[in-house]
Amino acid sequence: MQDERLVSPKQKEDDDSQAEKSLRPRSLNEFIGQEKVVGQLRIAVAAARARGEPLDHTLFYGPPGLGKTSLAGVIANEMGVHMKITSGPAIERAGDLAAILTNLQKDDVLFIDEVHRLNRAVEEVLYPGMEDFALDLIVGKGPSARNLRLKLPRFSVVGATTRLALLTSPLRDRFGSVHRLEFYSHDAMREIVLRSATILNVPITLDGAYEIGRRARGTPRIANRLLRRVRDYAQVVAEGTITLEVARAALAALEIDELGMDENDRRLLRAIIELFNGGPVGLSTLAAALAEEVDAIEDVYEPFLIQLGFIHRTPRGASPPTTPTSTWGCPAVRPPRPPPAPPPNRGGCCSEV
């Protein structure tokens, strides 16, 4: 169920298309939002280039879909080097990491997504690589075994994680620069939607872009996904241009309400209200009641609902900040009412973008 949600910040299969990749910014000037992080990276990149050194190892953390992978690509582009992409779960053995490290070129960027999922044996190989740009190998077995140190070209590790607390201290301390990515403002989301619409050649008004952006849960990945779905609606039902009315009608048809919640969010809130008397309720118990994975609730559902103020965490589990009737007995836990559909396409010019 989680993989099917339009408002899931997790990567989906259709997000890997060439069109999706083309929406990613290629430079710090193209990157919208995260002004504090971008400003710090701008200084770090300029200093590293002036010294002729690779960028210091950098860690990005925060909810999924906020641009951690995009920023890694931006860093590589700004430094004028190649980027090797991998992930914590993909590096199963120390030998896998050794093969990756020995194939890096001078000043390359090694991007490790879900870096918190690296196993300890792999981390032990990564430590000297990050610290001394060396690879420690054990040659032979038994009494004849000996240590062999291979020098590696200087490189930068860029890590990304949604679970900073799960990183081991030795690994976390080896990142010289650590940045938290925050949810985006409505204005920033509007600019992201406008930029994506321009790249995809989708006619859209400012109000239409703002409406999509404000319902995208402060997450660019969701905004781009919604833009494609609303584009389809506009082409079939309306005149091809995404106006405020078209955006509202399309999002209502997708059951995404004014707050950006979908039916799964409302189902979670109803479960806490109706099945558990408003809470508090433990995470594993709630996951069992919803037939969802604990990680999905903790990583995807909770952050957004906490941000809205609809739930908060207590030592006894999730619960509402006030009484269920005053906080959750509201239209937010019911599907949005679809507005009247726009008239069918009968020709005529498009409105201004």
Coordinates of C-alpha atoms in Angstrom, one line a residue:
M1 CA 0.0 0.0 0.0
Q2 CA 2.8 2.4 0.9
D3 CA 4.4 2.0 -2.6
E4 CA 1.1 3.0 -4.2
R5 CA 0.6 6.4 -2.4
L6 CA 1.0 9.5 -4.5
V7 CA 2.0 11.5 -1.5
S8 CA 4.6 9.0 -0.3
P9 CA 8.0 10.7 -0.2
K10 CA 9.7 7.3 -0.9
Q11 CA 11.2 6.7 -4.3
K12 CA 8.8 5.0 -6.7
E13 CA 9.5 3.1 -9.9
D14 CA 8.1 5.7 -12.2
D15 CA 10.3 8.3 -10.5
D16 CA 13.3 6.7 -12.1
S17 CA 12.2 7.8 -15.6
Q18 CA 14.4 10.2 -17.7
A19 CA 11.8 12.9 -17.2
E20 CA 12.1 12.7 -13.4
K21 CA 15.9 12.8 -13.5
S22 CA 15.8 15.8 -15.8
L23 CA 13.9 17.8 -13.1
R24 CA 16.8 17.6 -10.7
P25 CA 18.9 20.8 -10.4
R26 CA 22.4 20.7 -11.8
S27 CA 23.9 23.6 -9.8
L28 CA 23.6 25.4 -6.6
N29 CA 22.0 28.4 -8.5
E30 CA 19.3 26.1 -9.8
F31 CA 18.5 24.6 -6.4
I32 CA 15.4 26.1 -4.8
G33 CA 14.9 26.3 -1.1
Q34 CA 17.2 25.0 1.8
E35 CA 18.9 28.4 1.7
K36 CA 21.0 27.8 4.8
V37 CA 22.4 24.5 3.5
V38 CA 22.9 25.9 0.0
G39 CA 24.8 28.9 1.4
Q40 CA 27.1 26.7 3.5
L41 CA 27.8 24.4 0.5
R42 CA 28.5 27.3 -1.7
I43 CA 31.3 28.5 0.6
A44 CA 32.6 24.9 1.1
V45 CA 32.7 24.2 -2.6
A46 CA 34.4 27.5 -3.5
A47 CA 37.0 26.9 -0.8
A48 CA 37.7 23.3 -1.9
R49 CA 38.1 24.3 -5.5
A50 CA 40.4 27.2 -4.6
R51 CA 42.7 24.8 -2.7
G52 CA 42.5 22.1 -5.4
E53 CA 41.2 19.6 -2.9
P54 CA 38.1 17.3 -2.8
L55 CA 35.2 18.6 -0.8
D56 CA 35.1 17.5 2.9
H57 CA 33.0 14.4 3.5
T58 CA 29.4 15.6 3.8
L59 CA 26.3 14.0 5.4
F60 CA 22.7 15.0 4.6
Y61 CA 19.9 13.9 6.9
G62 CA 16.1 14.5 7.1
P63 CA 12.9 13.1 5.8
P64 CA 12.9 11.4 2.3
G65 CA 12.3 13.3 -0.8
L66 CA 13.8 16.6 0.2
G67 CA 16.8 16.6 -2.2
K68 CA 19.6 14.7 -0.6
T69 CA 20.4 12.8 -3.8
S70 CA 20.0 16.0 -5.9
L71 CA 22.4 17.9 -3.6
A72 CA 25.0 15.1 -4.0
G73 CA 24.7 15.5 -7.8
V74 CA 25.0 19.3 -7.5
I75 CA 28.2 18.9 -5.4
A76 CA 29.7 16.7 -8.1
N77 CA 28.7 19.1 -10.9
E78 CA 30.0 22.1 -9.0
M79 CA 33.3 20.4 -8.3
G80 CA 33.6 19.2 -11.9
V81 CA 34.0 15.5 -11.0
H82 CA 32.1 12.2 -11.5
M83 CA 29.7 10.8 -8.9
K84 CA 29.4 7.1 -8.1
I85 CA 26.0 6.2 -6.6
T86 CA 25.4 3.3 -4.2
S87 CA 23.4 2.6 -1.1
G88 CA 23.9 1.0 2.3
P89 CA 21.9 -2.1 1.6
A90 CA 23.6 -2.7 -1.8
I91 CA 27.0 -3.0 -0.1
E92 CA 26.7 -6.4 1.5
R93 CA 30.3 -7.3 2.0
A94 CA 33.6 -5.5 2.7
G95 CA 34.8 -6.7 -0.7
D96 CA 31.9 -4.8 -2.5
L97 CA 33.0 -1.6 -0.9
A98 CA 36.7 -2.3 -1.7
A99 CA 35.8 -2.8 -5.4
I100 CA 34.0 0.6 -5.4
L101 CA 36.8 2.5 -3.7
T102 CA 39.5 1.1 -6.0
N103 CA 37.6 2.3 -9.0
L104 CA 37.2 5.9 -7.9
Q105 CA 39.1 8.6 -9.7
K106 CA 40.8 11.6 -8.1
D107 CA 38.3 14.0 -6.3
D108 CA 35.3 11.8 -7.3
V109 CA 32.2 11.9 -5.2
L110 CA 30.9 8.6 -3.7
F111 CA 27.3 9.0 -2.8
I112 CA 25.9 6.4 -0.3
D113 CA 22.2 6.6 0.2
E114 CA 20.7 5.1 3.4
V115 CA 24.2 5.2 4.8
H116 CA 22.8 4.2 8.2
R117 CA 22.2 0.7 6.8
L118 CA 25.9 -0.1 6.2
N119 CA 26.9 -3.2 8.3
R120 CA 29.8 -3.0 10.7
A121 CA 32.3 -5.0 8.5
V122 CA 31.7 -2.6 5.7
E123 CA 32.1 0.4 7.9
E124 CA 35.5 -0.9 9.1
V125 CA 36.7 -0.8 5.5
L126 CA 35.3 2.7 5.0
Y127 CA 36.9 4.3 8.0
P128 CA 40.5 4.3 6.7
G129 CA 39.2 5.2 3.2
M130 CA 37.5 8.4 4.6
E131 CA 40.3 9.3 7.0
D132 CA 43.6 8.3 5.3
F133 CA 42.4 7.6 1.7
A134 CA 43.7 4.1 2.1
L135 CA 42.3 0.6 1.9
D136 CA 43.4 -2.0 4.5
L137 CA 43.4 -5.6 3.3
I138 CA 44.3 -8.8 4.9
V139 CA 46.2 -11.1 2.6
G140 CA 46.4 -14.8 3.3
K141 CA 45.0 -16.8 6.2
G142 CA 46.1 -18.1 9.5
P143 CA 49.6 -17.5 10.8
S144 CA 50.8 -16.3 7.3
A145 CA 48.2 -13.6 7.1
R146 CA 49.5 -10.1 6.8
N147 CA 48.1 -6.6 6.5
L148 CA 48.4 -4.7 3.2
R149 CA 47.5 -1.0 2.8
L150 CA 46.6 0.3 -0.6
K151 CA 46.7 4.1 -1.3
L152 CA 43.5 5.5 -2.8
P153 CA 43.0 8.7 -4.7
R154 CA 41.5 11.5 -2.6
F155 CA 37.7 11.5 -2.9
S156 CA 34.6 12.8 -1.1
V157 CA 31.9 10.7 0.6
V158 CA 28.5 12.2 0.5
G159 CA 26.1 10.2 2.8
A160 CA 22.3 10.5 3.0
T161 CA 20.1 9.1 5.8
T162 CA 16.6 9.5 7.1
R163 CA 17.7 8.1 10.5
L164 CA 20.7 10.1 11.8
A165 CA 20.4 8.4 15.2
L166 CA 21.1 5.0 13.7
L167 CA 24.5 6.0 12.4
T168 CA 27.3 4.7 14.5
S169 CA 29.4 7.4 16.3
P170 CA 32.7 6.5 14.5
L171 CA 31.0 6.9 11.1
R172 CA 29.1 10.0 11.9
D173 CA 32.2 11.7 13.3
R174 CA 34.1 11.1 10.1
F175 CA 31.8 13.5 8.2
G176 CA 33.3 16.9 8.4
S177 CA 30.0 18.6 7.3
V178 CA 26.6 17.6 8.5
H179 CA 23.4 19.2 7.2
R180 CA 19.7 18.7 8.1
L181 CA 17.2 19.3 5.3
E182 CA 13.9 20.8 6.3
F183 CA 10.5 20.6 4.7
Y184 CA 10.0 23.3 2.1
S185 CA 7.8 26.4 2.4
H186 CA 4.7 26.9 0.2
D187 CA 6.5 29.6 -1.7
A188 CA 9.5 27.4 -2.4
M189 CA 7.2 24.5 -3.5
R190 CA 5.5 26.8 -5.9
E191 CA 8.8 27.8 -7.5
I192 CA 9.8 24.1 -7.7
V193 CA 6.5 23.2 -9.5
L194 CA 6.9 26.2 -11.9
R195 CA 10.4 25.1 -12.7
S196 CA 9.4 21.5 -13.3
A197 CA 6.4 22.5 -15.4
T198 CA 8.7 24.6 -17.6
I199 CA 11.0 21.6 -18.1
L200 CA 8.1 19.3 -18.8
N201 CA 6.5 21.9 -21.1
V202 CA 3.3 22.0 -19.1
P203 CA 1.2 25.2 -19.2
I204 CA 0.5 26.3 -15.7
T205 CA -0.7 29.4 -13.8
L206 CA 0.9 30.8 -10.7
D207 CA -2.2 29.9 -8.7
G208 CA -2.2 26.4 -10.1
A209 CA 1.5 25.9 -9.2
Y210 CA 0.9 27.2 -5.7
E211 CA -2.1 24.8 -5.2
I212 CA -0.1 21.8 -6.2
G213 CA 2.9 22.9 -4.1
R214 CA 1.0 23.6 -0.9
R215 CA -0.6 20.1 -1.0
A216 CA 2.8 18.3 -1.6
R217 CA 3.7 18.0 2.1
G218 CA 6.7 20.3 1.7
T219 CA 8.4 17.6 -0.4
P220 CA 9.7 18.3 -4.0
R221 CA 9.5 14.6 -4.9
I222 CA 5.8 14.6 -4.1
A223 CA 5.2 17.9 -5.9
N224 CA 6.8 16.6 -9.2
R225 CA 4.6 13.4 -8.9
L226 CA 1.4 15.4 -8.4
L227 CA 2.3 17.7 -11.2
R228 CA 2.4 14.8 -13.6
R229 CA -0.9 13.5 -12.4
V230 CA -2.6 16.9 -12.6
R231 CA -1.1 17.4 -16.1
D232 CA -2.8 14.2 -17.2
Y233 CA -6.1 15.5 -15.8
A234 CA -5.7 18.9 -17.4
Q235 CA -5.0 17.3 -20.8
V236 CA -8.0 15.0 -20.7
V237 CA -10.7 17.0 -18.8
A238 CA -9.7 20.6 -19.2
E239 CA -8.0 22.7 -21.8
G240 CA -4.5 21.5 -21.1
T241 CA -3.5 24.4 -18.8
I242 CA -3.3 23.8 -15.1
T243 CA -5.2 26.6 -13.5
L244 CA -6.3 26.9 -9.8
E245 CA -9.6 25.3 -10.6
V246 CA -8.1 22.5 -12.6
A247 CA -5.5 21.7 -9.9
R248 CA -8.2 21.7 -7.2
A249 CA -10.4 19.3 -9.2
A250 CA -7.6 17.0 -10.1
L251 CA -6.3 16.8 -6.5
A252 CA -9.8 16.2 -5.2
A253 CA -10.2 13.4 -7.7
L254 CA -7.0 11.9 -6.3
E255 CA -8.4 12.3 -2.7
I256 CA -5.7 14.6 -1.6
D257 CA -7.2 17.2 0.7
E258 CA -6.4 20.8 1.5
L259 CA -3.7 19.8 4.0
G260 CA -2.0 17.3 1.6
M261 CA -3.3 14.3 3.4
D262 CA -4.5 11.2 1.5
E263 CA -6.9 8.4 2.5
N264 CA -4.1 6.5 4.2
D265 CA -3.3 9.5 6.5
R266 CA -7.0 9.8 7.3
R267 CA -7.3 6.1 7.9
L268 CA -4.4 6.3 10.5
L269 CA -6.1 9.2 12.3
R270 CA -9.5 7.3 12.3
A271 CA -7.8 4.2 13.7
I272 CA -6.3 6.1 16.7
I273 CA -9.6 7.9 17.3
E274 CA -12.0 5.0 16.8
L275 CA -10.0 1.9 17.7
F276 CA -7.8 3.3 20.4
N277 CA -10.0 6.0 21.9
G278 CA -7.7 8.8 20.8
G279 CA -4.6 7.1 22.1
P280 CA -1.9 7.0 23.1
V281 CA -1.1 3.8 21.1
G282 CA 2.2 2.0 20.5
L283 CA 3.8 2.1 17.1
S284 CA 3.8 -1.7 16.6
T285 CA 0.1 -1.9 17.7
L286 CA -0.9 0.8 15.3
A287 CA 1.1 -0.8 12.5
A288 CA -0.7 -4.1 13.1
A289 CA -4.1 -2.4 13.1
L290 CA -3.4 -0.8 9.8
A291 CA -1.6 -3.8 8.2
E292 CA 1.4 -1.5 7.6
E293 CA 5.1 -1.8 8.4
V294 CA 6.4 0.0 11.5
D295 CA 9.1 1.7 9.4
A296 CA 6.4 3.1 7.0
I297 CA 4.5 4.7 9.9
E298 CA 7.6 6.0 11.6
D299 CA 9.3 7.4 8.4
V300 CA 6.4 8.5 6.3
Y301 CA 3.1 9.0 8.2
E302 CA 4.4 10.3 11.5
P303 CA 6.7 13.2 10.4
F304 CA 4.0 14.9 8.3
L305 CA 1.2 14.4 10.9
I306 CA 3.4 15.6 13.7
Q307 CA 4.3 18.7 11.5
L308 CA 0.5 19.4 11.1
G309 CA 0.1 19.1 14.9
F310 CA -2.4 16.2 14.5
I311 CA -0.4 13.8 16.6
H312 CA 2.6 13.9 19.0
R313 CA 4.8 11.2 20.5
T314 CA 4.7 10.3 24.1
P315 CA 6.5 7.6 26.1
R316 CA 3.3 5.5 25.8
G317 CA 2.9 6.0 22.0
A318 CA 1.2 8.4 19.5
S319 CA -1.6 10.5 20.8
P320 CA -3.5 13.7 19.8
P321 CA -2.3 17.0 21.3
T322 CA -5.8 17.8 22.4
T323 CA -9.1 16.0 22.6
P324 CA -10.0 13.8 19.6
T325 CA -13.3 15.6 18.9
S326 CA -11.7 19.1 18.9
T327 CA -8.6 18.2 17.0
W328 CA -9.4 15.2 14.8
G329 CA -13.1 15.3 14.6
C330 CA -12.7 17.6 11.6
P331 CA -13.1 17.4 7.8
A332 CA -9.5 16.5 7.5
V333 CA -10.2 12.9 8.4
R334 CA -12.8 12.7 5.6
P335 CA -12.1 12.6 1.8
P336 CA -12.2 16.1 0.2
R337 CA -15.4 16.9 -1.7
P338 CA -14.6 17.2 -5.4
P339 CA -15.4 20.6 -6.9
P340 CA -17.3 20.7 -10.2
A341 CA -15.1 19.5 -13.1
P342 CA -13.9 22.2 -15.5
P343 CA -15.6 22.4 -18.9
P344 CA -14.2 20.1 -21.6
N345 CA -11.6 21.4 -24.1
R346 CA -13.5 23.3 -26.8
G347 CA -10.5 25.2 -28.2
G348 CA -9.2 28.6 -27.4
C349 CA -5.9 30.0 -26.2
C350 CA -4.2 29.0 -23.0
S351 CA -3.9 31.3 -20.1
E352 CA -0.6 32.9 -19.1
V353 CA 2.1 30.8 -17.4

